[in-house]
CSV table of C-alpha atoms and ligand atoms in Angstrom, one decimal:
chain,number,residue,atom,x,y,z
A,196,UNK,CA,3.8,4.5,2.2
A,197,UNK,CA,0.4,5.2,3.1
A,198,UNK,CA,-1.1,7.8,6.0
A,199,UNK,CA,-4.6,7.9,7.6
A,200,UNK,CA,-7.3,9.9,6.6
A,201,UNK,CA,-6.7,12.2,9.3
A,202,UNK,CA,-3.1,13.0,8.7
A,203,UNK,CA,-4.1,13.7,4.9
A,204,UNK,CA,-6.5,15.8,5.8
A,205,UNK,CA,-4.1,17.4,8.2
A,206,UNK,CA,-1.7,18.0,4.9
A,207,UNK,CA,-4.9,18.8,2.6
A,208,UNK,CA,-5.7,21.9,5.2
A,209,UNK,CA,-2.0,23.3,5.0
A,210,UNK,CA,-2.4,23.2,1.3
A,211,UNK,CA,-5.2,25.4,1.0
A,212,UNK,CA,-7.6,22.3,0.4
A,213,UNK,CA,-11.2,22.8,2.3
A,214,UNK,CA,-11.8,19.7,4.9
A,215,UNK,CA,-15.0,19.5,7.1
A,216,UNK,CA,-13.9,20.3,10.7
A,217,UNK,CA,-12.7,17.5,12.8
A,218,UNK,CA,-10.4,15.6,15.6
A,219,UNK,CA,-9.0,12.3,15.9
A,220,UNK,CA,-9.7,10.4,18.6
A,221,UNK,CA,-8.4,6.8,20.2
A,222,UNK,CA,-9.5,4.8,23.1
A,223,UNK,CA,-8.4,7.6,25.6
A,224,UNK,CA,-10.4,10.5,24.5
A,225,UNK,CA,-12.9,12.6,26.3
A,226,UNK,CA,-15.7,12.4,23.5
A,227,UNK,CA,-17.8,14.3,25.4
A,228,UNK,CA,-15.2,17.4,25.1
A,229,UNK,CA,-13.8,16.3,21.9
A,230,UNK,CA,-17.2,17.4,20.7
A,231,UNK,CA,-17.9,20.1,22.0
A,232,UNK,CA,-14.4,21.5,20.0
A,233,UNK,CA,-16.1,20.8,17.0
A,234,UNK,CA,-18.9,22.5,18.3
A,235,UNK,CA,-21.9,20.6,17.7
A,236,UNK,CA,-23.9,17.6,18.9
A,237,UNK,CA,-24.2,15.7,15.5
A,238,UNK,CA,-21.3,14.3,13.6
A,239,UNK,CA,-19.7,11.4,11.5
A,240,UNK,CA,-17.6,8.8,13.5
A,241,UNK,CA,-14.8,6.8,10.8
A,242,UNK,CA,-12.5,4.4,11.2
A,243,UNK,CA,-9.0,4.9,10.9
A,244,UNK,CA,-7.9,2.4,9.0
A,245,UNK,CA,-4.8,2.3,5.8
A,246,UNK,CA,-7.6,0.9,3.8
A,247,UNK,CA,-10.9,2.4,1.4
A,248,UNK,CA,-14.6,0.7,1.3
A,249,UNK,CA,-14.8,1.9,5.2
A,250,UNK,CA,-18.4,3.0,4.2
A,251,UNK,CA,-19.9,-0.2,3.4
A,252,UNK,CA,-17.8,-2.7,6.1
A,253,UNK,CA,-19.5,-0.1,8.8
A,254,UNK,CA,-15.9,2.0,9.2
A,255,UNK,CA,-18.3,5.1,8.8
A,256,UNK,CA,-21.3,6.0,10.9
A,257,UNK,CA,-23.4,8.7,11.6
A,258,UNK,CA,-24.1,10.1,15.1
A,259,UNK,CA,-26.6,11.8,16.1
A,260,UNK,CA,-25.5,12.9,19.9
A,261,UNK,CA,-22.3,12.2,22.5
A,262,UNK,CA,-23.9,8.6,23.4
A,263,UNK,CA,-24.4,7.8,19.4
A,264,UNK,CA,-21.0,8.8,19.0
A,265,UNK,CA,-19.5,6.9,22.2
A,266,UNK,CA,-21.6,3.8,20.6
A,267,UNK,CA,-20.1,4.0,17.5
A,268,UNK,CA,-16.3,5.0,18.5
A,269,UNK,CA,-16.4,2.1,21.2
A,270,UNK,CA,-18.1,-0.4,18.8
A,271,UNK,CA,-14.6,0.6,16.1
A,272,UNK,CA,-11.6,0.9,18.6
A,273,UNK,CA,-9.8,-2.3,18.9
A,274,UNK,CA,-11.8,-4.2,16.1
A,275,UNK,CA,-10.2,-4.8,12.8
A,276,UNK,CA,-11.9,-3.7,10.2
A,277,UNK,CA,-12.6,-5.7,7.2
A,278,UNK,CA,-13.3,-4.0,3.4
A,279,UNK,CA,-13.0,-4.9,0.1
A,280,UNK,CA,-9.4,-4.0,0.0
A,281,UNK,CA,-8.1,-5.8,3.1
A,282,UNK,CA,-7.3,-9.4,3.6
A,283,UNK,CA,-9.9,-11.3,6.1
A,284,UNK,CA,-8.2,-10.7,8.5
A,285,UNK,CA,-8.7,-6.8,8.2
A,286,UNK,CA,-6.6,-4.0,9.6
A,287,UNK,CA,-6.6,-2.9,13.7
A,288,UNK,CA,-8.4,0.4,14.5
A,289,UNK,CA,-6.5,2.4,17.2
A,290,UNK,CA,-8.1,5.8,16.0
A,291,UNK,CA,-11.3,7.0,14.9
A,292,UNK,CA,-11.5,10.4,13.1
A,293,UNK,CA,-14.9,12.8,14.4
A,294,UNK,CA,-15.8,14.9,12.1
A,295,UNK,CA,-18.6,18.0,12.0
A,296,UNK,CA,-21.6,16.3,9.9
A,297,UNK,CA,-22.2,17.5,6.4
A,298,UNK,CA,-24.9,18.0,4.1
A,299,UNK,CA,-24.0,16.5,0.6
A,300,UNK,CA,-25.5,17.7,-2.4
A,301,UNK,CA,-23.1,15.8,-4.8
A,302,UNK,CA,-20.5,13.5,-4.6
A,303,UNK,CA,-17.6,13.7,-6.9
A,304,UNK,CA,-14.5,12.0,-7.7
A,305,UNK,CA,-10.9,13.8,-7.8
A,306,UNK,CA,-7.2,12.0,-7.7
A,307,UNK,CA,-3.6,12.9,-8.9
A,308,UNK,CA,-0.9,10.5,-9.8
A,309,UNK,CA,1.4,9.6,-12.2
A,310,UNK,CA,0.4,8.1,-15.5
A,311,UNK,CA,3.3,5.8,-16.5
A,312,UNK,CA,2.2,5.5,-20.3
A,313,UNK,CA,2.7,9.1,-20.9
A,314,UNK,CA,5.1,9.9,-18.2
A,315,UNK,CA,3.4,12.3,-16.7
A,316,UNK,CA,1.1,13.1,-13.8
A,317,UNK,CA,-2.5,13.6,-14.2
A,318,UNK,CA,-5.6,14.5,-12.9
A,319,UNK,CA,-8.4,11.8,-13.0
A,320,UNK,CA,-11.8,13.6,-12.5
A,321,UNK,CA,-15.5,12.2,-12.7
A,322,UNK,CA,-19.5,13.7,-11.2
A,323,UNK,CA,-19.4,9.9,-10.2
A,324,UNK,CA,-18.1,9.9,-6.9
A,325,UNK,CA,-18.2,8.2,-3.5
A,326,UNK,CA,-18.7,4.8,-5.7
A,327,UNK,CA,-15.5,2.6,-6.6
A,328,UNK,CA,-13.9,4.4,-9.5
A,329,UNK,CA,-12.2,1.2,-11.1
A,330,UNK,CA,-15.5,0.1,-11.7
A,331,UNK,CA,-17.3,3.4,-13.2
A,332,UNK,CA,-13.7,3.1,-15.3
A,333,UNK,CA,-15.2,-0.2,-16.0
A,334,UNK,CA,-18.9,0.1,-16.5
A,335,UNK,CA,-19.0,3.6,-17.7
A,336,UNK,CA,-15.6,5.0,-19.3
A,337,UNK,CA,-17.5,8.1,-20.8
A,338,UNK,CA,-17.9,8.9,-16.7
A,339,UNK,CA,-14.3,9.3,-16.6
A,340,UNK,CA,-12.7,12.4,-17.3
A,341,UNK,CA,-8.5,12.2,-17.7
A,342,UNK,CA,-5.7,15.2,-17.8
A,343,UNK,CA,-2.1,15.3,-18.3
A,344,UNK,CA,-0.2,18.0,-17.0
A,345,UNK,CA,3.0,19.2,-19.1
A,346,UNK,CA,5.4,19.3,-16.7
A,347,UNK,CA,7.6,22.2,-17.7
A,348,UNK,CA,4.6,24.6,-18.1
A,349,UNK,CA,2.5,22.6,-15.1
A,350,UNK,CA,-0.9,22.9,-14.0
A,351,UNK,CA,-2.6,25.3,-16.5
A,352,UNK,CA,-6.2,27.3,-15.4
A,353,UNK,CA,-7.9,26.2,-18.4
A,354,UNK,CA,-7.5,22.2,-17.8
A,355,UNK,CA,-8.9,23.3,-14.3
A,356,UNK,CA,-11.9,25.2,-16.0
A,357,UNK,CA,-12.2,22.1,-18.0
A,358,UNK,CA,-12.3,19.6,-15.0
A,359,UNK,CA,-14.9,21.9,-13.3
A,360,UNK,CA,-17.2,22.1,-16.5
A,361,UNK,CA,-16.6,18.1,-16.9
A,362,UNK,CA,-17.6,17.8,-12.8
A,363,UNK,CA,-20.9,20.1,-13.6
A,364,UNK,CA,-19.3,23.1,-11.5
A,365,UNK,CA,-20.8,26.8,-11.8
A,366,UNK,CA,-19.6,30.0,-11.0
A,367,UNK,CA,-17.5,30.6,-7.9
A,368,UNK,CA,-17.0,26.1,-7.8
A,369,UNK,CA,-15.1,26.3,-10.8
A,370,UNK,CA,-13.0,28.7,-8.6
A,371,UNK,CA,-12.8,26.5,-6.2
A,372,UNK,CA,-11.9,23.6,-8.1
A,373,UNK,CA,-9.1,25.2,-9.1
A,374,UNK,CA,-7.6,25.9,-5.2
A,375,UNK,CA,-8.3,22.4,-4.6
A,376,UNK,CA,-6.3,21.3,-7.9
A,377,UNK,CA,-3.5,23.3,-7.0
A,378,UNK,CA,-3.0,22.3,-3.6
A,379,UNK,CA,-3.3,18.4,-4.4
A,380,UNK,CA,-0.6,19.5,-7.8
A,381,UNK,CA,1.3,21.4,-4.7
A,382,UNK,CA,1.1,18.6,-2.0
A,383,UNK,CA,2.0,16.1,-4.6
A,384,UNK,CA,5.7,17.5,-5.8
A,385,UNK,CA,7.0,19.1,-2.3
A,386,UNK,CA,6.3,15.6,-0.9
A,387,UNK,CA,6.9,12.6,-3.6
A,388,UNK,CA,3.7,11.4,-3.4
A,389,UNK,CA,2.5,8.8,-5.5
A,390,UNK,CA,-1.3,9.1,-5.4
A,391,UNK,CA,-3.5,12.0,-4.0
A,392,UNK,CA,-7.3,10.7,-3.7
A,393,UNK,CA,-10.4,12.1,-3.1
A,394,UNK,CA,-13.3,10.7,-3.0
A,395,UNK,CA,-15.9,11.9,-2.5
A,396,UNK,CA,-15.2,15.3,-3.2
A,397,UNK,CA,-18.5,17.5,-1.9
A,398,UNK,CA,-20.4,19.8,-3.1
A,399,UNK,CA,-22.4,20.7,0.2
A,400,UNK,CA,-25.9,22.3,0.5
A,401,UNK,CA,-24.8,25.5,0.5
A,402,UNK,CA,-22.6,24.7,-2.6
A,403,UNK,CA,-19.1,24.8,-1.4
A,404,UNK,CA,-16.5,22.1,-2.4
A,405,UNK,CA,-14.9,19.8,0.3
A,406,UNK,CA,-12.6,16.8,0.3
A,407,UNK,CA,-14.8,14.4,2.6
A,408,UNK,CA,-12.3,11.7,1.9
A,409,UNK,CA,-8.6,11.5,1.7
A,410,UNK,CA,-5.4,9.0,0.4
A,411,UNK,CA,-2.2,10.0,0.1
A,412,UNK,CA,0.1,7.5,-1.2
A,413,UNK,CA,4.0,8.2,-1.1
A,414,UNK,CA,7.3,7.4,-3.4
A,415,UNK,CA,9.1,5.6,-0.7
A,416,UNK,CA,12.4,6.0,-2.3
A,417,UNK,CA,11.5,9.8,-1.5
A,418,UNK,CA,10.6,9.4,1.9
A,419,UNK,CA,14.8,9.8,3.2
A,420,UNK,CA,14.0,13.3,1.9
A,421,UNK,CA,10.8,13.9,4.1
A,422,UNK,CA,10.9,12.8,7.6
A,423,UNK,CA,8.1,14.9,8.5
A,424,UNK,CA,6.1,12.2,6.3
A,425,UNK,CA,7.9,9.7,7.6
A,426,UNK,CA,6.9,10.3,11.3
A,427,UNK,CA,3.5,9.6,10.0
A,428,UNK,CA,3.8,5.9,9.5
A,429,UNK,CA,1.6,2.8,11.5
A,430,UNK,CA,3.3,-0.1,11.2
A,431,UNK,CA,0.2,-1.4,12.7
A,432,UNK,CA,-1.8,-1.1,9.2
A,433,UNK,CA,1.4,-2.8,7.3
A,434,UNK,CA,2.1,-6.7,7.1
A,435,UNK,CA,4.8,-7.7,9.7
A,436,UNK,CA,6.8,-9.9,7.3
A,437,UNK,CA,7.4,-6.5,4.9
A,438,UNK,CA,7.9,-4.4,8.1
A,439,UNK,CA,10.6,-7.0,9.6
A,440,UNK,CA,12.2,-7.1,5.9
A,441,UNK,CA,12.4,-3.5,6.0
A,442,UNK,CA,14.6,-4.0,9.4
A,443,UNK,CA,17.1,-6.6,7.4
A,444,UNK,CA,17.7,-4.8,4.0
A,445,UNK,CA,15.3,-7.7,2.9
A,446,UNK,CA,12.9,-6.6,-0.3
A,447,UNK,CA,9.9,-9.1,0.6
A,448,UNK,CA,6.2,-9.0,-0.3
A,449,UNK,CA,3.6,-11.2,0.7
A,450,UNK,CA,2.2,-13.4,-1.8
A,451,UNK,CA,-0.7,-16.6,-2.0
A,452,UNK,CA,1.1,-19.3,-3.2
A,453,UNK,CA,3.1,-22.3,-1.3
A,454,UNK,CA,6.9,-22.1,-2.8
A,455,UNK,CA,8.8,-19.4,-0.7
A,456,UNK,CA,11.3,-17.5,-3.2
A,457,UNK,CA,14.6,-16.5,-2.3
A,458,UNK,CA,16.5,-14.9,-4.7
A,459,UNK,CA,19.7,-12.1,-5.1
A,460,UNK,CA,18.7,-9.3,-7.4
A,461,UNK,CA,15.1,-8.0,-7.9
A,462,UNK,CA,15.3,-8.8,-11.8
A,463,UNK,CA,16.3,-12.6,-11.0
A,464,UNK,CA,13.6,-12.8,-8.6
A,465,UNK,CA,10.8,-11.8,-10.9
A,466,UNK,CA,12.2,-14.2,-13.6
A,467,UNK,CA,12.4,-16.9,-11.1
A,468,UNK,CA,9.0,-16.5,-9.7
A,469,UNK,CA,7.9,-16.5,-13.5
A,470,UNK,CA,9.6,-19.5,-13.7
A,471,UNK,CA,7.9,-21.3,-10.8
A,472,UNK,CA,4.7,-20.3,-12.6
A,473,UNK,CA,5.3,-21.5,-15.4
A,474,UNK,CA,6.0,-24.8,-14.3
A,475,UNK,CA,2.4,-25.0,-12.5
A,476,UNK,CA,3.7,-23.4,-9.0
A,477,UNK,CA,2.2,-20.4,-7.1
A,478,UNK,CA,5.1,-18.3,-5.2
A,479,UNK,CA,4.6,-17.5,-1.5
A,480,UNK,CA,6.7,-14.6,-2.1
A,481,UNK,CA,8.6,-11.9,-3.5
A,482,UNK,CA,12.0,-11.8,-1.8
A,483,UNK,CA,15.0,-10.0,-3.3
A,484,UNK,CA,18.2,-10.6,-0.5
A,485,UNK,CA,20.4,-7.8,-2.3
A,486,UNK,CA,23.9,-8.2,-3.5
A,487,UNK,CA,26.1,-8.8,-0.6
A,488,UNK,CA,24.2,-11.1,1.0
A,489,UNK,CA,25.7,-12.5,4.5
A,490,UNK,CA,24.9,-16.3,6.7
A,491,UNK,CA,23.1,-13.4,8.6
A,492,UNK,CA,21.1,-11.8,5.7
A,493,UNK,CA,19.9,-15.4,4.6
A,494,UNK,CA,19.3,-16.6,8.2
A,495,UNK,CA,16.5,-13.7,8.3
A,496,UNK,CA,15.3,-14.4,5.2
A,497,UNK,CA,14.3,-18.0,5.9
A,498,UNK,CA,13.2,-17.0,9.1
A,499,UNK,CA,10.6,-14.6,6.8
A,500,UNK,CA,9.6,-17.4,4.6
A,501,UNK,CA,9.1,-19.8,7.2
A,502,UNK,CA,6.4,-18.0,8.8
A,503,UNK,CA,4.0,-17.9,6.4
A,504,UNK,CA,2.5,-21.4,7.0
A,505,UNK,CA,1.5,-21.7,3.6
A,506,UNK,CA,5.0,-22.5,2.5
A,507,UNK,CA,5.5,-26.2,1.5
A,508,UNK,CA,9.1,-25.9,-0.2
A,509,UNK,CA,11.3,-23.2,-0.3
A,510,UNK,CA,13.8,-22.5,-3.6
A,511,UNK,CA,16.8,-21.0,-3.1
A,512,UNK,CA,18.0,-19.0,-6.6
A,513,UNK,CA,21.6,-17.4,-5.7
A,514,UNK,CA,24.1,-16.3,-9.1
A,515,UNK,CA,27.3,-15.8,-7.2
A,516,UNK,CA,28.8,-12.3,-9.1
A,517,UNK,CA,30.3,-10.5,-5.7
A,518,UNK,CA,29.4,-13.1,-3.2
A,519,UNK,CA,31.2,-16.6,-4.2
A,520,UNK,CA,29.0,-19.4,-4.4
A,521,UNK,CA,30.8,-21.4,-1.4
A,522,UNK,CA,30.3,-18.3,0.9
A,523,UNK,CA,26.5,-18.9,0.1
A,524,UNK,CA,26.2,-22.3,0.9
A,525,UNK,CA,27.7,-21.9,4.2
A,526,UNK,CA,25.5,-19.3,4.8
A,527,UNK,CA,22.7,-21.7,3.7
A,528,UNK,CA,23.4,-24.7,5.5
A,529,UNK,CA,24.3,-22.5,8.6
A,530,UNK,CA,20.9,-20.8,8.2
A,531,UNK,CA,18.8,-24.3,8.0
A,532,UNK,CA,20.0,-25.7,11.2
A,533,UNK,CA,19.3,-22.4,13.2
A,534,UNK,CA,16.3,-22.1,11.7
A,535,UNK,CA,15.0,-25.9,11.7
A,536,UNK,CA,13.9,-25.9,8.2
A,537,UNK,CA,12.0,-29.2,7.8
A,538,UNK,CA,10.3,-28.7,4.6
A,539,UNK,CA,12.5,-29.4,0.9
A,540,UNK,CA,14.9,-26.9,0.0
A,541,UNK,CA,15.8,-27.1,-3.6
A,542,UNK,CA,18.9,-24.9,-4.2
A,543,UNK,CA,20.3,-23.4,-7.6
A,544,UNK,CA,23.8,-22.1,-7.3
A,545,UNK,CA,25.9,-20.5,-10.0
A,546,UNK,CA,29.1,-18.4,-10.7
A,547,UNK,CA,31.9,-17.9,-8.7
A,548,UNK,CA,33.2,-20.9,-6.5
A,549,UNK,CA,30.2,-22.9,-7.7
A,550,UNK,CA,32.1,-26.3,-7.6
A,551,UNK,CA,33.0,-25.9,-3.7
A,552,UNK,CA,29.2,-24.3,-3.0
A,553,UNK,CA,27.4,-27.5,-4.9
A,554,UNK,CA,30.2,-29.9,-3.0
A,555,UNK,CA,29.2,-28.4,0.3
A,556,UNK,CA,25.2,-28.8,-0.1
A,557,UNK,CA,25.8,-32.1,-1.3
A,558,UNK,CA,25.1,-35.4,1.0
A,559,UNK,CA,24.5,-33.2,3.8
A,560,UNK,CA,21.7,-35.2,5.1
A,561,UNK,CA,19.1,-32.7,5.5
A,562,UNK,CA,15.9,-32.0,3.3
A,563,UNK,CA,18.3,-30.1,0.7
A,564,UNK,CA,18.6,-30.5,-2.8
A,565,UNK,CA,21.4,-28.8,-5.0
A,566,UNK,CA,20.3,-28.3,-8.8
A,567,UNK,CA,22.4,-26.9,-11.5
A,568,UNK,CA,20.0,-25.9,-13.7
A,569,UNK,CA,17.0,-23.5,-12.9
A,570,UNK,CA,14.5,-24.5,-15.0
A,571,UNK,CA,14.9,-28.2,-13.3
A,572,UNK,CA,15.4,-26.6,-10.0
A,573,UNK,CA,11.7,-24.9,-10.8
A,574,UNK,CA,10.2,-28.3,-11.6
A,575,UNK,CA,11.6,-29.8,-8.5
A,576,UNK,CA,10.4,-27.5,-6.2
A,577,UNK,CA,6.8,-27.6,-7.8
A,578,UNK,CA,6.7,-31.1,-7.4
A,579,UNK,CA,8.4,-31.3,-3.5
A,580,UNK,CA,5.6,-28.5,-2.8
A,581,UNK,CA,2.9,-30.9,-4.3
A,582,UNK,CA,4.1,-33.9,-2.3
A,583,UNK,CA,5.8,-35.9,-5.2
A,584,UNK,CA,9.1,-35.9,-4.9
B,1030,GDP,P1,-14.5,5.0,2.3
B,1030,GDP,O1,-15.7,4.1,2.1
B,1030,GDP,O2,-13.4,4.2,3.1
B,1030,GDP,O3,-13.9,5.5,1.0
B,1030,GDP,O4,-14.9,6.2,3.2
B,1030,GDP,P2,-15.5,7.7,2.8
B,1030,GDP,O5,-14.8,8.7,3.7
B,1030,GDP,O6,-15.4,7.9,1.4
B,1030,GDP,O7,-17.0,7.6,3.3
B,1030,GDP,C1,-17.9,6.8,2.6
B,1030,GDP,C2,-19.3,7.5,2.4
B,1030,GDP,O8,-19.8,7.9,3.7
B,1030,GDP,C3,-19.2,8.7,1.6
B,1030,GDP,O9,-19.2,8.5,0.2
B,1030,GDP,C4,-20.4,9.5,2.1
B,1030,GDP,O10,-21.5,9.1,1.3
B,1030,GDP,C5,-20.6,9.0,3.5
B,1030,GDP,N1,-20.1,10.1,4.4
B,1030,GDP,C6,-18.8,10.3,4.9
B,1030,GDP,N2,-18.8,11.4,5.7
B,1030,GDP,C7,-20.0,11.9,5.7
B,1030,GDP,C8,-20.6,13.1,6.3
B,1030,GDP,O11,-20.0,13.9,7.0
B,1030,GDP,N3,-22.0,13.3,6.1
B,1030,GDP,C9,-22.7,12.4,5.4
B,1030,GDP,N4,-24.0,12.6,5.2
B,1030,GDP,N5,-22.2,11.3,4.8
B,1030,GDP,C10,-20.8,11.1,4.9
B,1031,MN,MN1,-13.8,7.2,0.0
């Protein structure tokens, strides 16, 4: 799950971690007050948003007095903004975060997460901030400055003295450094996070270090254990068909292909999707309807796949191990006529009951065709989705 900036910074301040003064704001706000808490007439106007590259799609903009800054909130609250990492459709802003201007010497790059090769978390640290770190990883790997943390004798001060040298920190920054190490360290374990970002980290004109930016990804499987995090969620920044798969026990993810996926069991899922590749298909979709799935469960789940309009044929890819295989072509047959499905629906049944579940999907009438082997039932739906049955 992801937060806004706002409400990371709001969790990098209780940690200890130095954040430039500032409010969030929506369509209802005085501005003209909202200010004058911040005490000052200048400040920086951004776009709430659950996506980076805000600074170059115009999601961050300076203001120089109250009717600079009601231009720029007004021109951000209710438009979607579109970056780099959105679709084209971009994401709705409902919030805007004022902050106090501040003067930037440098701009530095600092995130935490877990590095999967060694098992471990670490610190990714580089003096080339505020630009798009998976391209200075690209273009210039040298800029890029990596550390592990052991995690029975954690965070040690040296591999913070280290960072700060690598970063071009003096004197009292390396000091600070190492606050801001150990809250993001701290923030990371009491919550489950998954990624801490910062960037840029400052250094101001007077010298001080401060997270101008701020992501926090977290573990969802952890969030049950946090509802304080929880509370922090938009559904508005999240796509609809994963939020109303959340609501059904559905796993679904949005994909760009044209063959709709629905599968029982995330591993069978993967290899079917594989499959559908491999036979010259694009899936429209990840979609994993758990073990003991009901005509309910796979009502939804067409219902999901149907209304992405890039879907041309839908495969169906059920192993009957608790269900039985005739429950699941009830269930599918049932789910077809509420629905409406129009468009081919090649079907792969196997295990329990099997011989009553193909009997049942056979001569039915509708756009439905029973398979008893996958790899055919892959180059079936490929070619239904082209056209040529
Ligand atoms: P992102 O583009 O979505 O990652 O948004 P950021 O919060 O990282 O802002 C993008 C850029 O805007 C930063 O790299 C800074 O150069 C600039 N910026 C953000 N806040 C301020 C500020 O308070 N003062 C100044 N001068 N520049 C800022
Ligand atoms: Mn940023």
């Amino acid at each position: 799950m992801n937060i806004h900036e706002y409400q990371a910074k709001q969790l990098f301040k209780a940690y200890g971690i130095p954040v430039p003064e500032g409010l969030p704001a929506d369509k209802n706000t005085d501005l003209i007050n909202l200010l004058s808490q911040l005490g000052g007439q200048s400040c920086v106007v951004k776009a709430q948003v659950h996506a980076g590259g805000r600074g170059k799609a115009g999601g961050v903009k300076l203001a120089k007095n109250p009717v600079e800054l009601r231009e720029a909130a007004q021109a951000m609250l209710g438009s979607r903004m579109v970056t780099h990492q959105t679709d084209a459709k971009g994401l709705p802003v409902s919030q805007v975060l004022v902050e106090r201007t501040t003067g930037i010497a440098c701009e530095l790059y600092l995130s935490l997460l877990v590095d999967r090769g060694s098992e471990r978390m670490m610190f990714i640290a580089s003096a080339a901030g505020g630009m798009d770190i998976e391209t200075v990883a690209h273009e210039h790997p040298e800029r890029i400055y990596a550390v592990l943390i052991n995690p029975i004798v954690g965070l040690q001060s040296y591999q913070c003295r280290n960072m700060a040298y690598r970063l071009g920190l003096k004197g009292a920054q390396t000091k600070s450094l190492e606050k801001i190490a150990r809250g993001m360290y701290q923030l990371f374990l009491d919550k489950d996070a998954s990624q801490i970002e910062i960037n840029p980290l400052i250094v101001t004109d007077s010298g001080d270090l401060l997270a101008l930016d701020a992501k926090i990804n977290f573990d969802d499987n952890a969030l049950g254990l946090h509802p304080d995090i929880l509370a922090l969620k938009d559904p508005s920044q999240e796509d609809l068909r994963e939020n109303a798969a959340q609501q059904f026990g559905l796993n679904y993810i949005t994909l760009e292909g044209n063959i709709g996926c629905m599968v029982n069991g995330a591993g069978l899922a993967m290899a079917t999707m594989d499959l559908v590749k491999l036979k010259g298909g694009k899936p429209a979709n990840f979609l994993d309807v758990g073990g003991g799935t009901n005509v309910e469960k796979v009502c939804e789940a067409f219902k999901l796949i149907l209304s992405d309009s890039n879907v041309k044929a839908v495969l169906v890819n059920i192993f009957g191990g608790i269900v039985k295989c005739d429950v699941i072509a009830q269930g599918i047959l049932e789910a077809i006529k509420q629905v409406h499905v129009t468009i081919p629906v090649v079907v792969r049944l196997e295990g329990t009951n099997v011989e009553e579940g193909r009997a049942l999907l056979s001569d039915t009438g509708l756009n439905l065709y029973a398979s008893e082997d996958l790899s055919h039932a892959a180059e079936q739906v490929v070619a239904l989705a082209r056209g040529v049955a």
